[in-house]
Structures are given as C-alpha cells and as structure tokens.
C-alpha cells in the first residue's frame, strides 16, 4: 500500500451520517439544501443515516458490515468523526476497518477537520456554507489520502484515537465552556475565548515529549536529516535554535539546553534511540495498532524524552491537522499525514493582551510570527502531560475525556480521508 492517494471506486456506495443536533441544529437542512443535490449530480449514490443519540455512530461503526460501503462520510462537527474513528478501531478487524475511506462535511460548530481539508486543497479561507460547498466538491472528486491518527492513553479509561487535537488549560476550557454558545455556530470559540480571558488562570503540571527531530529511523523529513548531519564545527547553528521561534537568546530555556546537550553528545543518536526503545510498552491487549514509544503512565518517560522545565502553563495544545476551528489556523505547516504532533504550549506569565493577540493572529496562522516569548512550538512524535490539580478539563478532538495523566503517540497515515 505505498500509494499515497487513490480514487474511490465508481459508483461509490457511501454512508452519510448526519447529526441533526450538531452546530445550530441545521445539519439536516444544510444536507437538503446543498449536499443531496450535489451528490446526486455527481452520481454518488449515498444512504443517509441520521444519528439518534450520542455514541450511535460509534456503535454503528463497531457493528457495520463494511464490505457494503466504499466510504463513510459524516456531516456534523468533529465530534461525530471522533465516534466513527473510535468505533472502527474498536473492531476485531480494525486493521481493515480503519482503511475505509472517510469523509467530512462541516455541519457542526466545531468543524476543524473540514477547515483543514479545505486549507490543504490550497483554496483561500472560507467559512460556514461556503466551507460546506467547498468540502462537498472535494468529496465528489473522491480522491483519498492517508491521515495521521494519534493514540491517547488515559489513566483508567480505554485507549482512544484522535485525529485532530489534545488540549489542556485555556483551549480545553474554552472548547467546553463555549458549548453553551453552540447556537452562534463557529463564533462560539471567539465568544468563549473572550469570556475565558476575563478569568485567565495558570494550570500546573508536567509536560514531556519525544522530539520528532531525534527520530533517526524516519528519514522522510529533511529537517531530520539536517539534525543528523549536524556537526559541531564551523558556524552551523545548533539545531536547538529551531526550538526557539524568535531565535532570541533570552529564550534559551533549560529545555533547549537539554536538546543542545543531546545534539552535541558523542553518542550517536541511533545508538541512544535504539537503547531507549521501551521494552515494555504501554499497550495492553486491545484492538488498534500497538504503541512503540510510550511507557506505562506510572513509570517515568523514556530517557530520550525532553521534560519541559516549566510547570506553570496557560495552555497545552497538541495538533495534528492545521485548523483548531474554522477560523483558527493553529498549525499552519501541518499536513494530513506528516506523522507529526505539532505541540504548542504557552507558559504562565503571559498578559491577557498578549494572549488575545495570539488568538487574533491565529486566524491567519500568524501567531508564531508574533514572537511571543511565552509561546513554544515543537514537532514531536509522542508526549505526556501530568496535570497536578485533581480536577480540570482535557479534550480530545474537542470532546471531554478523563482528567489526569495523559500520553499520546502519533500513528502516521493510519486512516484514510477523502480530500478531493
Ligand atoms: P458540534 O461541532 O456542534 O459540537 P459534533 O459533531 O461535535 O457537533 O456533535 C456534538 C455531539 O453530539 C457529539 O458528542 C455527538 O456524539 C453527539 N450526537 C450525535 N448525534 C446526536 C443526536 N442525535 N442527539 C444528540 N447528540 C448527538
Ligand atoms: Mg464538537
């Protein structure tokens, strides 16, 4: 299966799952007004399935005879796709099931994946019904690409799979608190951000990650090669400088020193990497691919991980697609299957004004260019977060999950998505 893109078989038998309650409760109307005709004109026969309750789609995916379907498309917010993906990966035939081409049409209030797919198509940003129509056309084209998924381990819940984001602190609080503004559609995040800014607080915890740049056995990324070919001579900048967006010396934190020492150590990266591959991984008997980078949550992280020195945060956001919401381009250089977790964190001490500036800049994906000294961006393969407080909110793809220690590992191109 070396092919990166393929085409849906024609005619395609498509299951279209619509959540009538998502967003402003208009998904069915939007289907009737736009999508039904679009799919009919494109000659895409489809079976409409209206979800009746939370977890309905997840149960359907666990039990469906997938040989009957060429594609499963959801028309809702990101929450319904989260159910579909987890349902598919809970099957005993998960390996085959997760290869079913998936599709997304924005019908909810959190339409981040739809906005990402539109962004990857190279078109200029749009929202609301224009985004729906764009995604409808991309769906009719029927080109299928691979999409990264991230496995998520929580302390006592079963492992989950995530296609979009893992959030803690400010972003997670806004996401959940703003559900009560769902009637305003995608603007709910803007309203929520302003409300939360008024009660800005610090979240305490420990964050650790495995930098992507040190993964020796993955040679696809030129950035990796740059790191590997680095030698300690001449004026070549230390790769640690890539950790500091502003390349400002005041940004040289202990994290970067750790990274620096790592890069300059005499041991070859390959040897250290191989030595520290966990012998006993965190994966218990379960469906879905095994994790190879994670140790059980009650053990310290592997030796080659970086532990962030700060323990006071305003937010932690791990993204694997470009958009956090229709109008929030949080990870501008993310692609559908780059095999990377784009990890962002904001250190405590940032002013309300500076945080607001970050979110305003994020609309155009310009937040890294603001040179905010409190914002750190890292590309990683795995991470672990241990919040210190007993209560709080952690979200996975915008859905609340068990609060407590959490760790994640990216599985490159595990799912398939119709991207047009
Ligand atoms: P939004 O972006 O508006 O939040 P989502 O697709 O994320 O839209 O859906 C929100 C939640 O609604 C999801 O958790 C999903 O499981 C749930 N859901 C799905 N179908 C129904 C239904 N018929 N009634 C109520 N909730 C539903
Ligand atoms: Mg949602």
XYZ file of C-alpha atoms and ligand atoms in Angstrom:
448
model
C 0.000 0.000 0.000
C 2.649 2.513 -0.999
C 0.152 4.660 -2.858
C -0.440 7.958 -1.113
C -3.563 8.890 -2.988
C -6.168 6.727 -4.582
C -9.592 7.198 -6.041
C -12.884 5.935 -4.704
C -14.357 3.112 -6.744
C -17.144 4.254 -9.013
C -20.029 4.128 -8.438
C -19.271 4.613 -4.775
C -21.558 3.242 -2.079
C -21.466 5.972 0.534
C -22.915 6.018 4.027
C -23.642 9.607 5.034
C -24.062 10.048 8.785
C -25.798 13.279 9.776
C -26.045 14.537 13.355
C -29.257 16.608 13.422
C -28.242 18.184 16.753
C -24.785 19.437 15.791
C -23.984 23.120 15.485
C -27.100 25.252 15.324
C -29.139 22.112 14.694
C -29.144 22.773 10.955
C -27.186 19.853 9.565
C -30.257 18.217 8.019
C -31.409 21.472 6.432
C -27.913 22.011 5.045
C -27.970 18.475 3.657
C -31.340 19.074 1.966
C -30.346 22.476 0.595
C -26.875 21.655 -0.719
C -25.430 18.212 -0.317
C -28.211 15.950 -1.541
C -28.320 17.624 -4.957
C -24.543 17.941 -5.178
C -24.019 14.217 -4.578
C -26.862 13.263 -6.924
C -25.481 15.455 -9.718
C -22.034 13.951 -9.209
C -23.591 10.478 -9.451
C -22.636 9.482 -5.913
C -25.349 7.204 -4.529
C -25.488 7.534 -0.773
C -27.504 6.235 2.138
C -28.485 8.843 4.675
C -28.220 7.760 8.315
C -29.457 10.247 10.911
C -27.831 9.753 14.297
C -30.279 9.441 17.171
C -28.070 9.956 20.187
C -24.524 10.299 21.396
C -22.445 7.165 20.583
C -24.969 5.979 17.998
C -22.402 6.394 15.199
C -19.734 4.657 17.280
C -21.993 1.621 17.814
C -22.935 1.559 14.128
C -19.264 1.515 13.144
C -18.484 -1.283 15.573
C -21.153 -3.495 14.023
C -21.483 -2.402 10.382
C -20.818 -4.817 7.522
C -18.111 -2.646 5.987
C -17.948 -4.712 2.803
C -21.195 -2.920 1.869
C -19.651 0.526 1.942
C -16.953 2.283 -0.080
C -16.930 5.369 2.108
C -18.291 6.600 5.437
C -18.959 10.333 5.394
C -20.046 12.368 8.362
C -21.939 15.636 8.261
C -21.621 17.156 11.701
C -18.877 18.709 13.793
C -15.635 16.940 14.655
C -17.354 15.055 17.483
C -19.148 12.643 15.176
C -15.977 11.720 13.268
C -14.306 11.045 16.619
C -17.054 8.483 17.289
C -16.684 6.910 13.833
C -12.904 6.540 14.067
C -13.025 5.064 17.553
C -15.841 2.716 16.578
C -13.788 1.439 13.621
C -10.704 0.910 15.768
C -12.679 -0.998 18.410
C -13.465 -3.762 15.903
C -11.539 -7.039 15.863
C -10.947 -6.381 12.130
C -9.720 -2.834 12.914
C -6.796 -3.083 10.521
C -9.108 -3.472 7.548
C -11.873 -1.278 9.010
C -9.723 1.805 9.504
C -8.771 1.688 5.812
C -12.367 2.548 4.890
C -12.267 5.968 3.197
C -13.813 8.570 5.499
C -15.205 11.933 4.542
C -16.235 15.081 6.382
C -18.793 17.776 5.650
C -18.990 20.692 8.103
C -22.387 20.643 9.788
C -21.437 21.393 13.375
C -19.989 24.303 15.306
C -16.502 22.785 15.599
C -15.550 21.980 12.004
C -11.783 21.913 12.335
C -11.057 18.929 10.122
C -13.311 20.238 7.350
C -11.471 23.587 7.542
C -8.130 21.723 7.429
C -9.148 19.715 4.352
C -10.244 22.920 2.629
C -6.928 24.549 3.601
C -4.888 21.601 2.241
C -6.713 21.970 -1.090
C -4.942 25.317 -1.461
C -8.144 27.366 -1.630
C -8.393 30.664 0.232
C -10.124 30.597 3.632
C -13.918 30.491 3.774
C -16.435 29.652 6.479
C -19.989 28.490 7.100
C -21.930 27.445 3.997
C -19.073 28.283 1.639
C -16.903 25.832 3.544
C -19.647 23.235 3.263
C -19.893 23.704 -0.503
C -16.117 23.513 -0.891
C -15.982 20.296 1.125
C -18.933 18.952 -0.868
C -16.990 19.442 -4.111
C -13.846 17.878 -2.682
C -15.935 14.908 -1.569
C -17.431 14.494 -5.062
C -13.922 14.410 -6.552
C -13.307 11.339 -4.431
C -9.517 11.397 -4.034
C -8.437 9.516 -0.944
C -5.341 10.383 1.131
C -3.821 8.981 4.289
C -4.446 10.767 7.571
C -2.448 10.532 10.801
C -4.166 9.334 13.947
C -2.865 9.724 17.476
C -3.418 7.123 20.170
C -4.316 8.586 23.544
C -3.692 6.832 26.861
C -5.527 7.975 29.976
C -5.025 6.648 33.483
C -8.070 4.385 33.728
C -10.126 4.758 30.511
C -9.520 2.550 27.476
C -7.132 3.882 24.825
C -8.666 6.378 22.379
C -7.765 7.506 18.892
C -7.690 11.150 17.942
C -7.486 12.822 14.526
C -7.283 16.459 15.493
C -6.173 17.706 18.861
C -5.374 17.118 22.501
C -5.869 20.172 24.695
C -5.448 21.212 28.318
C -5.754 24.583 30.009
C -7.137 27.630 28.240
C -8.080 25.964 24.940
C -9.788 22.955 26.550
C -11.722 25.204 28.949
C -12.884 27.455 26.104
C -13.915 24.484 23.991
C -16.137 23.028 26.675
C -17.421 26.235 28.248
C -18.378 27.506 24.780
C -20.705 24.574 24.127
C -23.444 26.657 25.673
C -22.957 29.177 22.840
C -23.399 26.474 20.189
C -26.361 28.394 18.732
C -23.975 31.054 17.388
C -22.164 28.388 15.336
C -18.416 28.641 14.796
C -18.330 32.034 16.552
C -18.773 30.115 19.820
C -14.969 29.866 20.161
C -14.473 33.624 19.794
C -17.111 34.321 22.430
C -15.635 31.616 24.676
C -12.103 32.988 24.285
C -13.175 36.481 25.373
C -15.092 35.107 28.360
C -12.148 32.927 29.464
C -9.646 35.765 29.041
C -11.503 37.630 31.753
C -10.794 34.779 34.173
C -7.361 33.819 32.864
C -5.561 31.393 35.173
C -2.479 29.218 35.491
C -2.570 25.438 35.067
C 0.112 23.441 36.853
C 1.542 20.235 35.501
C 4.469 18.398 33.970
C 4.910 18.108 30.213
C 7.345 15.830 28.389
C 7.753 14.892 24.750
C 9.784 12.948 22.230
C 11.065 15.464 19.662
C 10.436 14.440 16.058
C 13.857 15.690 15.028
C 15.568 12.952 17.000
C 13.730 10.072 15.429
C 16.591 8.617 13.476
C 14.794 5.829 11.690
C 12.406 8.176 9.936
C 14.288 9.762 7.066
C 11.382 11.277 5.176
C 11.818 14.685 6.711
C 14.628 16.875 5.528
C 14.550 18.562 8.898
C 15.513 15.262 10.473
C 18.412 14.871 8.122
C 19.542 18.370 8.940
C 19.732 17.375 12.581
C 21.507 14.160 11.841
C 24.107 15.712 9.595
C 24.789 18.393 12.079
C 28.361 18.507 13.200
C 29.871 20.525 15.932
C 32.139 22.569 13.672
C 32.094 25.928 11.977
C 29.226 28.316 12.398
C 26.376 25.910 11.739
C 23.667 26.896 14.206
C 22.809 24.337 16.830
C 19.565 22.603 15.942
C 18.380 23.600 19.403
C 17.759 27.032 17.919
C 14.800 25.659 15.994
C 13.073 25.227 19.318
C 13.056 28.940 19.848
C 10.682 30.602 17.406
C 12.203 34.047 17.916
C 15.793 32.767 17.943
C 16.249 35.125 20.832
C 18.914 34.334 23.387
C 16.533 35.122 26.242
C 14.538 32.148 25.062
C 17.310 29.680 25.831
C 15.492 27.651 28.400
C 16.634 24.506 30.080
C 14.581 22.552 27.572
C 16.737 23.854 24.812
C 19.848 23.134 26.799
C 18.737 19.562 27.170
C 18.164 19.400 23.471
C 21.500 21.096 22.816
C 23.374 18.637 25.012
C 21.629 15.817 23.285
C 22.648 17.015 19.848
C 26.240 17.606 20.925
C 26.750 14.397 22.833
C 29.283 11.965 21.423
C 26.888 9.055 21.395
C 25.362 8.546 18.034
C 21.674 9.317 18.029
C 20.941 5.928 16.593
C 22.501 4.050 19.471
C 20.749 6.107 22.099
C 17.470 5.865 20.255
C 17.678 2.095 19.966
C 18.692 1.621 23.583
C 15.760 3.544 24.866
C 13.074 1.900 22.789
C 10.720 0.762 25.531
C 10.915 -2.955 26.131
C 7.587 -2.988 27.870
C 5.211 -0.642 26.131
C 2.043 0.864 27.480
C -0.168 -1.093 25.102
C -2.360 -3.695 26.741
C -4.259 -6.374 24.828
C -6.660 -4.330 22.715
C -7.610 -3.601 19.154
C -5.814 -0.941 17.149
C -2.096 -0.679 16.387
C 0.387 -1.150 19.251
C 2.253 1.893 20.555
C 6.021 1.678 20.427
C 7.126 4.947 22.013
C 5.155 5.002 25.253
C 5.899 3.507 28.651
C 3.107 2.888 31.189
C 1.848 6.127 32.742
C 3.049 5.125 36.209
C 6.653 4.869 35.015
C 8.980 7.762 34.158
C 9.134 8.758 30.491
C 11.866 7.100 28.355
C 15.345 8.600 28.707
C 15.402 10.250 25.299
C 12.320 12.363 26.023
C 12.571 16.064 26.872
C 10.926 17.121 30.141
C 9.783 20.730 29.987
C 11.256 22.681 32.859
C 8.295 24.984 33.375
C 5.417 23.605 35.386
C 3.143 26.649 35.142
C 1.175 26.871 31.926
C -1.680 28.769 30.392
C -2.310 26.127 27.779
C -1.043 22.960 26.161
C -2.299 22.187 22.680
C -1.227 19.234 20.557
C -2.478 19.472 16.965
C -2.135 17.040 14.093
C -4.124 18.959 11.482
C -3.918 22.608 10.530
C -7.122 24.033 11.995
C -8.353 24.129 15.581
C -11.650 25.662 14.436
C -12.999 27.074 11.168
C -11.188 30.345 11.755
C -8.214 29.172 13.847
C -5.190 28.101 11.801
C -3.275 26.783 14.791
C -0.693 24.601 12.995
C -0.145 26.268 9.603
C 2.601 23.892 8.491
C 0.796 20.713 9.474
C -0.215 18.369 6.676
C -2.667 15.471 6.669
C -0.068 12.740 7.140
C 3.203 14.371 8.171
C 3.441 11.920 11.068
C 3.912 14.828 13.451
C 2.245 16.130 16.554
C 2.510 19.916 16.492
C 2.886 20.684 20.177
C 2.244 24.204 21.414
C 2.366 25.450 24.947
C 2.011 28.876 26.477
C 3.965 29.492 29.659
C 2.396 31.273 32.609
C 3.170 34.986 32.867
C 1.661 35.974 29.525
C -0.585 39.022 29.746
C -4.224 38.934 28.735
C -3.454 41.336 25.906
C -0.636 39.160 24.579
C -2.796 36.032 24.742
C -5.591 37.804 22.894
C -3.069 38.921 20.275
C -2.024 35.291 19.818
C -5.576 34.145 19.187
C -6.283 37.039 16.843
C -3.098 36.259 14.890
C -4.079 32.579 14.801
C -6.949 33.433 12.499
C -4.351 33.784 9.747
C -1.886 31.318 11.244
C 0.434 34.209 12.145
C 0.747 33.522 15.892
C 4.296 32.159 15.633
C 5.334 35.353 13.840
C 4.218 37.480 16.799
C 7.467 36.412 18.522
C 5.628 35.887 21.758
C 8.210 34.778 24.330
C 5.634 32.704 26.188
C 4.618 30.583 23.210
C 6.637 27.473 22.379
C 6.103 25.255 19.343
C 7.638 21.821 18.919
C 7.220 18.988 16.482
C 7.016 15.718 18.369
C 6.146 12.037 17.946
C 4.818 11.445 21.431
C 4.078 13.390 24.591
C 2.963 13.044 28.169
C 1.103 15.540 30.326
C 0.635 15.133 34.086
C -1.666 17.811 35.492
C -1.070 18.465 39.201
C -4.593 19.544 40.071
C -7.153 16.802 40.717
C -9.866 18.473 38.639
C -9.950 20.136 35.256
C -10.684 19.655 31.587
C -8.763 17.710 28.965
C -10.222 17.453 25.477
C -9.500 15.075 22.634
C -10.827 16.326 19.281
C -12.975 18.743 21.266
C -14.574 16.017 23.404
C -14.049 15.852 27.175
C -12.023 12.850 28.337
C -10.943 11.574 31.759
C -8.926 14.205 33.614
C -5.472 13.195 34.812
C -2.211 11.966 33.298
C -2.410 11.520 29.553
C 0.039 10.436 26.899
C -0.091 10.286 23.126
C 1.744 8.766 20.180
C 1.262 9.517 16.503
C 0.478 6.745 14.000
C 1.358 8.051 10.606
C -1.294 7.739 7.904
C -3.339 5.168 9.810
C -6.726 6.350 8.497
C -7.858 7.345 5.022
C -9.732 10.531 4.249
C -11.398 11.831 1.095
C -9.632 15.112 0.419
C -10.523 15.828 -3.221
P -20.568 20.264 17.261
O -19.416 20.719 16.437
O -21.731 21.172 17.073
O -20.171 20.054 18.675
P -20.432 17.412 16.962
O -20.385 16.604 15.734
O -19.133 17.578 17.682
O -21.017 18.846 16.647
O -21.525 16.752 17.873
C -21.695 17.066 19.221
C -22.096 15.819 19.991
O -23.374 15.345 19.608
C -21.166 14.650 19.765
O -20.640 14.268 21.016
C -22.061 13.554 19.222
O -21.708 12.311 19.748
C -23.401 13.924 19.726
N -24.538 13.415 18.933
C -24.563 12.746 17.779
N -25.821 12.522 17.351
C -26.627 13.067 18.294
C -28.053 13.176 18.444
N -28.893 12.699 17.529
N -28.507 13.822 19.526
C -27.674 14.341 20.435
N -26.339 14.276 20.358
C -25.819 13.650 19.300
Mg -17.864 19.009 18.810
